[in-house]
């Protein structure tokens, strides 16, 4: 069997194509995939706004048939789609999937949302009965790697979102008794900032927008209050911090428009382009002002701090890959080890029974000593062969050595892929 991955992402395909390649209903996609290729043993589909990846365990040797499946399913010319697809096989699939789960392959380095998406993709495949031993183990190991990366390293710490950076700046400047935040604007940036503030326990939020109804709708949706544009002066008197995110073509706040605040501190975080707040407000006492360039420098700095965690994350991935491949290769020898132990145990037990029947004593202690002797002999005799079989499996030679042990001890003959094998798989694994 071969593990194959075919996919596209934000690095290989434009957003116009990625929009067409989303799978809103995975059960239907799995059903179509089964019909397209009955040889697929297992499959997981990872579908997000930035990537579509199909991982399969199949008897086929390449993933070109998945190209055709995607093209047919979404009615896209095959030649148009193929230039945007990447194809991975075997070890490259394992490496890639673990990097994805850890956030190393994301548009934003270290973002944690992808780990949840990988987990959901695996759960959907399980629900559709599309996972077996191999992909279950692979995705479980990848998810474990992702969890370790986010908890043991700083790869997902230090915000890389402008709206979250603005929120963090505000939170750092609020005090226990001065927590009034004014948000000017009602677009996406304003909404994200307001939700982030709410998540951090800020309850005193006021919205102002040129269209009052939009401000009122936001206050109803998120919590807080709303004011009309004509009340901007009153709102600036009330506020301890202001986030501005309008689409105005000119400044809406300067030092002359600021009301008297009796030297109360006021923080402006201006995320608008063009800027909403004139730099001359800094001429007033106790006024701080940050704009989008200041926030981007914070984001860039945070991204750089995340990047320092990459070697640690890659070390985690290396450990989890070893664990997966140890398990993967051990599948060839585990049944042989089990049957070899069963064979030896049954043989020893038969000899113990025969010996006890020939003894004239029914002494319980003697029986226990003989049984313990047989058990210890079985363990000692099988220890070295077991260790060596597992070692050969880890080196990728498990199939040949399992076949040899089966033949030598008359356990069973493992199915060999080589025609007229005659144990050639031992020397030519």
Short mmCIF file of C-alpha atoms in Angstrom, two decimals:
data_model
loop_
_atom_site.label_atom_id
_atom_site.label_comp_id
_atom_site.label_asym_id
_atom_site.label_seq_id
_atom_site.Cartn_x
_atom_site.Cartn_y
_atom_site.Cartn_z
CA UNK A 1 0.00 0.00 0.00
CA UNK A 2 1.09 3.59 -0.64
CA UNK A 3 0.27 6.80 1.26
CA UNK A 4 -0.38 9.57 -1.28
CA UNK A 5 -1.31 13.23 -0.87
CA UNK A 6 -2.60 15.52 -3.61
CA UNK A 7 -3.41 19.13 -2.82
CA UNK A 8 -3.22 22.84 -3.43
CA UNK A 9 -2.84 25.76 -1.06
CA UNK A 10 -2.29 29.52 -0.80
CA UNK A 11 1.24 29.12 -2.18
CA UNK A 12 0.27 27.20 -5.33
CA UNK A 13 -3.21 28.44 -6.26
CA UNK A 14 -4.90 31.87 -6.45
CA UNK A 15 -7.91 32.58 -4.27
CA UNK A 16 -10.23 32.37 -7.29
CA UNK A 17 -9.29 28.70 -7.72
CA UNK A 18 -9.25 27.93 -4.00
CA UNK A 19 -12.82 29.22 -3.76
CA UNK A 20 -13.90 26.64 -6.33
CA UNK A 21 -12.02 23.83 -4.60
CA UNK A 22 -13.79 23.89 -1.23
CA UNK A 23 -15.84 20.88 -0.11
CA UNK A 24 -18.71 22.12 2.10
CA UNK A 25 -20.19 18.61 2.37
CA UNK A 26 -17.46 16.05 3.04
CA UNK A 27 -19.76 12.96 3.21
CA UNK A 28 -20.78 13.59 -0.42
CA UNK A 29 -17.13 14.10 -1.38
CA UNK A 30 -16.16 10.78 0.23
CA UNK A 31 -18.99 9.01 -1.57
CA UNK A 32 -17.85 10.45 -4.90
CA UNK A 33 -14.24 9.47 -4.15
CA UNK A 34 -15.27 5.86 -3.42
CA UNK A 35 -17.12 5.66 -6.72
CA UNK A 36 -14.21 7.22 -8.60
CA UNK A 37 -11.68 4.71 -7.27
CA UNK A 38 -12.80 1.57 -5.38
CA UNK A 39 -9.12 0.70 -4.76
CA UNK A 40 -8.81 3.44 -2.12
CA UNK A 41 -8.55 1.79 1.28
CA UNK A 42 -8.50 4.93 3.41
CA UNK A 43 -8.93 8.65 2.74
CA UNK A 44 -9.00 11.97 4.60
CA UNK A 45 -9.99 15.29 3.00
CA UNK A 46 -8.65 18.52 4.52
CA UNK A 47 -10.67 21.43 3.12
CA UNK A 48 -10.08 24.99 4.38
CA UNK A 49 -10.15 28.47 2.85
CA UNK A 50 -6.41 28.24 2.17
CA UNK A 51 -5.91 24.59 1.21
CA UNK A 52 -7.50 21.44 -0.13
CA UNK A 53 -5.61 18.20 0.44
CA UNK A 54 -6.66 14.61 -0.10
CA UNK A 55 -4.63 11.93 1.70
CA UNK A 56 -5.21 8.32 0.67
CA UNK A 57 -3.84 4.87 1.41
CA UNK A 58 -4.13 2.98 -1.87
CA UNK A 59 -2.70 0.18 -3.95
CA UNK A 60 -2.12 2.63 -6.80
CA UNK A 61 1.39 3.96 -7.34
CA UNK A 62 0.60 7.62 -8.07
CA UNK A 63 -2.08 10.21 -7.44
CA UNK A 64 -2.93 11.28 -10.98
CA UNK A 65 -6.38 9.73 -10.65
CA UNK A 66 -7.08 12.18 -7.79
CA UNK A 67 -6.28 15.03 -10.20
CA UNK A 68 -9.01 13.74 -12.48
CA UNK A 69 -11.39 13.25 -9.56
CA UNK A 70 -10.97 16.88 -8.47
CA UNK A 71 -11.30 18.22 -11.99
CA UNK A 72 -14.45 16.20 -12.69
CA UNK A 73 -16.04 16.93 -9.33
CA UNK A 74 -15.62 20.69 -9.62
CA UNK A 75 -15.98 20.88 -13.43
CA UNK A 76 -12.56 22.42 -13.94
CA UNK A 77 -10.41 21.58 -16.99
CA UNK A 78 -7.75 19.09 -15.90
CA UNK A 79 -4.89 20.98 -17.56
CA UNK A 80 -5.95 24.18 -15.77
CA UNK A 81 -5.99 22.47 -12.38
CA UNK A 82 -2.85 20.33 -12.56
CA UNK A 83 -0.40 23.22 -12.68
CA UNK A 84 -1.58 24.24 -9.20
CA UNK A 85 -1.46 20.79 -7.57
CA UNK A 86 1.35 19.19 -5.59
CA UNK A 87 1.84 15.43 -5.23
CA UNK A 88 3.53 13.78 -2.26
CA UNK A 89 4.15 10.14 -1.43
CA UNK A 90 5.28 8.08 1.56
CA UNK A 91 7.64 9.88 3.93
CA UNK A 92 7.00 13.24 2.26
CA UNK A 93 3.29 12.94 3.14
CA UNK A 94 4.08 12.29 6.80
CA UNK A 95 6.48 15.25 6.97
CA UNK A 96 4.05 17.59 5.21
CA UNK A 97 1.03 16.65 7.32
CA UNK A 98 2.93 17.18 10.56
CA UNK A 99 4.21 20.56 9.36
CA UNK A 100 0.64 21.54 8.50
CA UNK A 101 -0.69 20.48 11.92
CA UNK A 102 2.09 22.44 13.64
CA UNK A 103 1.36 25.63 11.69
CA UNK A 104 4.63 25.69 9.74
CA UNK A 105 2.86 25.56 6.36
CA UNK A 106 0.22 28.20 7.11
CA UNK A 107 -0.18 31.66 5.60
CA UNK A 108 0.38 33.02 9.13
CA UNK A 109 3.26 31.20 10.78
CA UNK A 110 2.16 29.16 13.77
CA UNK A 111 -1.57 29.88 13.51
CA UNK A 112 -3.43 27.38 15.67
CA UNK A 113 -6.72 27.21 13.75
CA UNK A 114 -5.28 24.68 11.30
CA UNK A 115 -4.78 22.13 14.09
CA UNK A 116 -8.52 22.16 14.76
CA UNK A 117 -9.18 21.86 11.03
CA UNK A 118 -6.88 18.83 10.74
CA UNK A 119 -8.66 17.25 13.72
CA UNK A 120 -12.08 17.93 12.19
CA UNK A 121 -10.97 16.47 8.85
CA UNK A 122 -9.87 13.27 10.59
CA UNK A 123 -13.12 13.07 12.57
CA UNK A 124 -15.18 13.54 9.38
CA UNK A 125 -13.25 10.74 7.68
CA UNK A 126 -13.83 8.47 10.67
CA UNK A 127 -17.56 9.23 10.60
CA UNK A 128 -17.64 8.33 6.90
CA UNK A 129 -15.82 5.02 7.62
CA UNK A 130 -12.92 6.15 5.44
CA UNK A 131 -10.10 5.61 7.96
CA UNK A 132 -8.27 2.46 8.92
CA UNK A 133 -5.13 1.62 10.85
CA UNK A 134 -2.65 3.60 8.74
CA UNK A 135 -4.34 6.99 8.32
CA UNK A 136 -5.76 6.80 11.85
CA UNK A 137 -2.25 6.40 13.22
CA UNK A 138 -0.82 9.05 10.89
CA UNK A 139 -3.40 11.72 11.75
CA UNK A 140 -3.31 10.89 15.45
CA UNK A 141 0.48 11.32 15.40
CA UNK A 142 0.24 14.57 13.40
CA UNK A 143 -2.39 16.01 15.76
CA UNK A 144 -0.20 15.04 18.72
CA UNK A 145 2.73 16.82 17.07
CA UNK A 146 0.59 19.93 16.58
CA UNK A 147 -0.54 19.95 20.21
CA UNK A 148 3.06 19.59 21.38
CA UNK A 149 4.19 22.42 19.10
CA UNK A 150 1.58 24.81 20.50
CA UNK A 151 2.15 23.89 24.14
CA UNK A 152 5.92 23.25 24.24
CA UNK A 153 7.10 26.09 21.97
CA UNK A 154 6.27 29.74 21.24
CA UNK A 155 5.23 29.05 17.63
CA UNK A 156 1.64 30.23 18.25
CA UNK A 157 2.36 32.92 20.83
CA UNK A 158 2.79 36.65 20.13
CA UNK A 159 -0.15 37.82 18.02
CA UNK A 160 0.35 38.32 14.30
CA UNK A 161 -3.07 39.91 13.69
CA UNK A 162 -3.29 43.69 13.36
CA UNK A 163 -6.67 43.78 15.11
CA UNK A 164 -5.39 41.60 17.95
CA UNK A 165 -2.24 43.71 18.22
CA UNK A 166 -4.45 46.80 18.52
CA UNK A 167 -6.52 45.08 21.19
CA UNK A 168 -3.44 44.03 23.12
CA UNK A 169 -2.12 47.58 23.04
CA UNK A 170 -5.40 48.85 24.47
CA UNK A 171 -5.51 46.16 27.16
CA UNK A 172 -1.96 46.99 28.23
CA UNK A 173 -2.97 50.62 28.80
CA UNK A 174 -6.25 50.05 30.63
CA UNK A 175 -6.34 50.14 34.42
CA UNK A 176 -8.77 48.61 36.87
CA UNK A 177 -10.79 51.83 37.17
CA UNK A 178 -10.37 53.18 33.64
CA UNK A 179 -11.68 50.60 31.15
CA UNK A 180 -13.92 52.61 28.80
CA UNK A 181 -13.14 51.78 25.17
CA UNK A 182 -14.57 53.72 22.23
CA UNK A 183 -14.58 52.05 18.81
CA UNK A 184 -15.07 54.36 15.84
CA UNK A 185 -16.15 52.51 12.70
CA UNK A 186 -18.20 49.40 12.01
CA UNK A 187 -16.12 47.39 9.54
CA UNK A 188 -14.36 44.05 9.92
CA UNK A 189 -11.40 45.48 11.83
CA UNK A 190 -13.70 47.18 14.33
CA UNK A 191 -15.72 43.98 14.81
CA UNK A 192 -12.61 41.84 15.37
CA UNK A 193 -11.21 44.32 17.87
CA UNK A 194 -14.50 44.54 19.76
CA UNK A 195 -14.82 40.75 20.00
CA UNK A 196 -11.24 40.44 21.21
CA UNK A 197 -11.85 43.09 23.89
CA UNK A 198 -15.01 41.31 24.98
CA UNK A 199 -13.13 38.00 25.20
CA UNK A 200 -10.64 39.70 27.54
CA UNK A 201 -13.37 40.88 29.88
CA UNK A 202 -13.80 44.49 28.72
CA UNK A 203 -17.49 45.26 29.11
CA UNK A 204 -17.59 49.05 28.78
CA UNK A 205 -17.47 49.43 24.97
CA UNK A 206 -19.12 52.17 22.95
CA UNK A 207 -19.55 52.21 19.16
CA UNK A 208 -19.75 55.26 16.93
CA UNK A 209 -20.27 55.20 13.19
CA UNK A 210 -21.48 57.76 10.67
CA UNK A 211 -24.46 55.45 10.17
CA UNK A 212 -25.94 55.15 13.64
CA UNK A 213 -27.91 51.99 12.81
CA UNK A 214 -24.69 50.07 12.14
CA UNK A 215 -23.21 51.19 15.45
CA UNK A 216 -26.41 50.20 17.24
CA UNK A 217 -26.41 46.80 15.51
CA UNK A 218 -22.84 46.17 16.68
CA UNK A 219 -23.64 47.15 20.26
CA UNK A 220 -26.60 44.76 20.17
CA UNK A 221 -24.52 41.95 18.68
CA UNK A 222 -21.41 42.28 20.82
CA UNK A 223 -22.58 44.21 23.85
CA UNK A 224 -22.02 47.77 24.94
CA UNK A 225 -23.63 50.99 23.80
CA UNK A 226 -23.86 53.16 20.69
CA UNK A 227 -23.74 56.90 20.07
CA UNK A 228 -24.53 59.09 17.10
CA UNK A 229 -21.79 60.83 15.14
CA UNK A 230 -22.84 64.15 16.62
CA UNK A 231 -21.95 62.79 20.06
CA UNK A 232 -18.29 62.15 19.18
CA UNK A 233 -17.08 64.86 21.57
CA UNK A 234 -18.98 63.33 24.49
CA UNK A 235 -17.66 59.89 23.60
CA UNK A 236 -14.06 61.15 23.55
CA UNK A 237 -14.58 62.67 27.00
CA UNK A 238 -15.91 59.33 28.30
CA UNK A 239 -13.25 57.08 26.74
CA UNK A 240 -9.96 55.86 28.20
CA UNK A 241 -8.91 54.28 24.91
CA UNK A 242 -10.07 54.72 21.31
CA UNK A 243 -9.74 52.34 18.37
CA UNK A 244 -10.43 54.05 15.06
CA UNK A 245 -11.15 51.99 11.96
CA UNK A 246 -13.22 54.08 9.56
CA UNK A 247 -12.99 54.42 5.81
CA UNK A 248 -12.99 58.21 5.93
CA UNK A 249 -10.80 59.89 3.27
CA UNK A 250 -9.57 62.53 5.77
CA UNK A 251 -8.70 62.95 9.44
CA UNK A 252 -11.69 62.82 11.78
CA UNK A 253 -9.84 63.70 14.99
CA UNK A 254 -7.17 66.34 15.66
CA UNK A 255 -6.02 68.24 18.73
CA UNK A 256 -8.50 71.04 18.16
CA UNK A 257 -11.45 68.65 18.11
CA UNK A 258 -10.49 66.92 21.36
CA UNK A 259 -12.60 67.96 24.36
CA UNK A 260 -11.04 69.02 27.64
CA UNK A 261 -10.23 65.95 29.71
CA UNK A 262 -8.65 67.41 32.86
CA UNK A 263 -5.36 65.67 32.08
CA UNK A 264 -6.94 62.21 32.04
CA UNK A 265 -4.82 59.86 29.88
CA UNK A 266 -6.20 58.88 26.49
CA UNK A 267 -4.88 56.26 24.08
CA UNK A 268 -5.57 56.32 20.34
CA UNK A 269 -4.99 53.15 18.31
CA UNK A 270 -5.58 54.14 14.69
CA UNK A 271 -5.86 51.14 12.34
CA UNK A 272 -7.43 53.09 9.47
CA UNK A 273 -5.79 53.78 6.11
CA UNK A 274 -5.86 56.75 5.48
CA UNK A 275 -5.34 57.55 9.15
CA UNK A 276 -8.24 58.85 11.24
CA UNK A 277 -6.22 60.62 13.94
CA UNK A 278 -3.90 63.53 13.24
CA UNK A 279 -0.41 63.22 14.72
CA UNK A 280 -0.82 66.66 16.31
CA UNK A 281 -2.92 65.10 19.12
CA UNK A 282 0.40 64.02 20.63
CA UNK A 283 1.10 67.68 21.40
CA UNK A 284 -1.53 67.48 24.14
CA UNK A 285 -0.59 66.16 27.60
CA UNK A 286 -1.32 62.50 28.46
CA UNK A 287 -2.24 61.58 24.89
CA UNK A 288 -0.69 58.53 23.18
CA UNK A 289 -1.23 57.69 19.53
CA UNK A 290 -0.36 54.56 17.52
CA UNK A 291 -1.12 54.00 13.85
CA UNK A 292 -1.10 51.02 11.46
CA UNK A 293 2.66 51.23 10.88
CA UNK A 294 3.31 50.98 14.61
CA UNK A 295 1.07 47.93 14.79
CA UNK A 296 2.70 46.31 11.77
CA UNK A 297 6.08 46.69 13.40
CA UNK A 298 4.65 44.87 16.43
CA UNK A 299 3.25 42.15 14.16
CA UNK A 300 6.57 41.81 12.31
CA UNK A 301 8.40 41.58 15.61
CA UNK A 302 5.98 38.94 16.86
CA UNK A 303 6.36 36.95 13.64
CA UNK A 304 10.11 37.02 14.10
CA UNK A 305 9.69 35.78 17.67
CA UNK A 306 7.51 32.94 16.41
CA UNK A 307 10.14 32.06 13.82
CA UNK A 308 12.69 31.45 16.57
CA UNK A 309 10.56 28.46 17.63
CA UNK A 310 10.82 26.74 14.23
CA UNK A 311 13.88 24.57 15.11
CA UNK A 312 12.12 23.36 18.28
CA UNK A 313 8.96 22.53 16.31
CA UNK A 314 10.99 20.70 13.68
CA UNK A 315 12.62 18.65 16.45
CA UNK A 316 9.15 17.69 17.71
CA UNK A 317 8.14 16.71 14.16
CA UNK A 318 11.25 14.54 13.84
CA UNK A 319 10.36 12.72 17.08
CA UNK A 320 6.75 12.16 16.03
CA UNK A 321 7.84 10.93 12.60
CA UNK A 322 10.15 8.35 14.19
CA UNK A 323 7.25 7.18 16.36
CA UNK A 324 4.99 6.84 13.33
CA UNK A 325 7.50 5.00 11.17
CA UNK A 326 8.47 2.67 14.02
CA UNK A 327 4.80 1.72 14.30
CA UNK A 328 4.36 1.56 10.53
CA UNK A 329 7.26 -0.82 9.93
CA UNK A 330 6.51 -2.91 13.01
CA UNK A 331 3.26 -4.02 11.38
CA UNK A 332 5.29 -6.54 9.32
CA UNK A 333 6.79 -8.27 12.35
CA UNK A 334 4.17 -7.86 15.09
CA UNK A 335 2.02 -10.81 13.89
CA UNK A 336 5.14 -12.99 13.60
CA UNK A 337 6.34 -12.08 17.10
CA UNK A 338 2.88 -12.80 18.47
CA UNK A 339 2.65 -16.19 16.71
CA UNK A 340 6.23 -17.10 17.61
CA UNK A 341 5.51 -16.43 21.28
CA UNK A 342 2.27 -18.40 21.09
CA UNK A 343 4.11 -21.33 19.44
CA UNK A 344 6.88 -21.32 22.05
CA UNK A 345 4.46 -20.94 24.97
CA UNK A 346 2.26 -23.81 23.80
CA UNK A 347 5.31 -26.03 23.22
CA UNK A 348 6.72 -25.24 26.65
CA UNK A 349 3.37 -25.81 28.34
CA UNK A 350 3.03 -29.20 26.65
CA UNK A 351 6.48 -30.21 27.88
CA UNK A 352 5.70 -28.98 31.40
CA UNK A 353 2.48 -30.98 31.48
CA UNK A 354 4.31 -34.09 30.26
CA UNK A 355 7.06 -33.65 32.89
CA UNK A 356 4.57 -33.12 35.72
CA UNK A 357 2.64 -36.24 34.72
CA UNK A 358 5.84 -38.27 35.12
CA UNK A 359 6.56 -36.96 38.60
CA UNK A 360 5.35 -39.01 41.56
CA UNK A 361 4.75 -35.92 43.72
CA UNK A 362 1.85 -33.46 43.67
CA UNK A 363 3.86 -30.84 45.52
CA UNK A 364 2.50 -27.40 44.64
CA UNK A 365 5.86 -25.73 45.06
CA UNK A 366 7.49 -28.10 42.58
CA UNK A 367 4.75 -27.38 40.03
CA UNK A 368 5.22 -23.62 40.43
CA UNK A 369 9.01 -23.90 40.05
CA UNK A 370 8.70 -25.92 36.83
CA UNK A 371 6.09 -23.57 35.36
CA UNK A 372 8.22 -20.54 36.24
CA UNK A 373 11.26 -22.21 34.68
CA UNK A 374 9.40 -22.83 31.41
CA UNK A 375 8.09 -19.25 31.33
CA UNK A 376 11.55 -17.77 31.93
CA UNK A 377 13.11 -19.99 29.26
CA UNK A 378 10.53 -18.87 26.69
CA UNK A 379 11.17 -15.20 27.52
CA UNK A 380 14.93 -15.51 27.42
CA UNK A 381 14.98 -17.52 24.19
CA UNK A 382 12.63 -15.09 22.39
CA UNK A 383 14.08 -11.83 23.71
CA UNK A 384 16.96 -11.50 21.24
CA UNK A 385 14.97 -12.60 18.14
CA UNK A 386 12.20 -10.15 19.11
CA UNK A 387 14.61 -7.24 19.54
CA UNK A 388 16.32 -8.02 16.23
CA UNK A 389 13.02 -8.39 14.37
CA UNK A 390 11.85 -4.98 15.63
CA UNK A 391 15.20 -3.45 14.69
CA UNK A 392 15.00 -4.86 11.16
CA UNK A 393 11.44 -3.59 10.90
CA UNK A 394 12.60 -0.08 11.86
CA UNK A 395 15.22 -0.34 9.09
CA UNK A 396 12.49 -1.23 6.58
CA UNK A 397 13.46 -4.91 6.36
CA UNK A 398 10.62 -6.28 8.46
CA UNK A 399 8.80 -8.09 5.65
CA UNK A 400 11.76 -10.24 4.66
CA UNK A 401 12.75 -11.18 8.18
CA UNK A 402 9.15 -11.91 9.16
CA UNK A 403 8.91 -14.20 6.14
CA UNK A 404 12.13 -16.02 7.16
CA UNK A 405 11.02 -16.57 10.77
CA UNK A 406 7.64 -17.81 9.60
CA UNK A 407 9.34 -20.27 7.27
CA UNK A 408 11.93 -21.48 9.82
CA UNK A 409 9.46 -22.08 12.63
CA UNK A 410 6.55 -23.22 10.47
CA UNK A 411 4.25 -20.46 11.72
CA UNK A 412 2.67 -19.26 8.50
CA UNK A 413 3.96 -17.90 5.22
CA UNK A 414 3.58 -14.13 4.96
CA UNK A 415 2.27 -12.87 1.70
CA UNK A 416 5.23 -11.73 -0.36
CA UNK A 417 5.03 -9.18 -3.14
CA UNK A 418 7.91 -10.77 -5.03
CA UNK A 419 6.99 -13.49 -7.51
CA UNK A 420 8.63 -16.89 -6.87
CA UNK A 421 10.02 -15.39 -3.69
CA UNK A 422 12.02 -18.40 -2.37
CA UNK A 423 12.99 -16.04 0.53
CA UNK A 424 14.65 -13.54 -1.82
CA UNK A 425 12.91 -10.82 0.19
CA UNK A 426 15.42 -11.38 2.99
CA UNK A 427 18.40 -10.28 0.92
CA UNK A 428 16.41 -7.94 -1.35
CA UNK A 429 13.96 -6.19 0.98
#
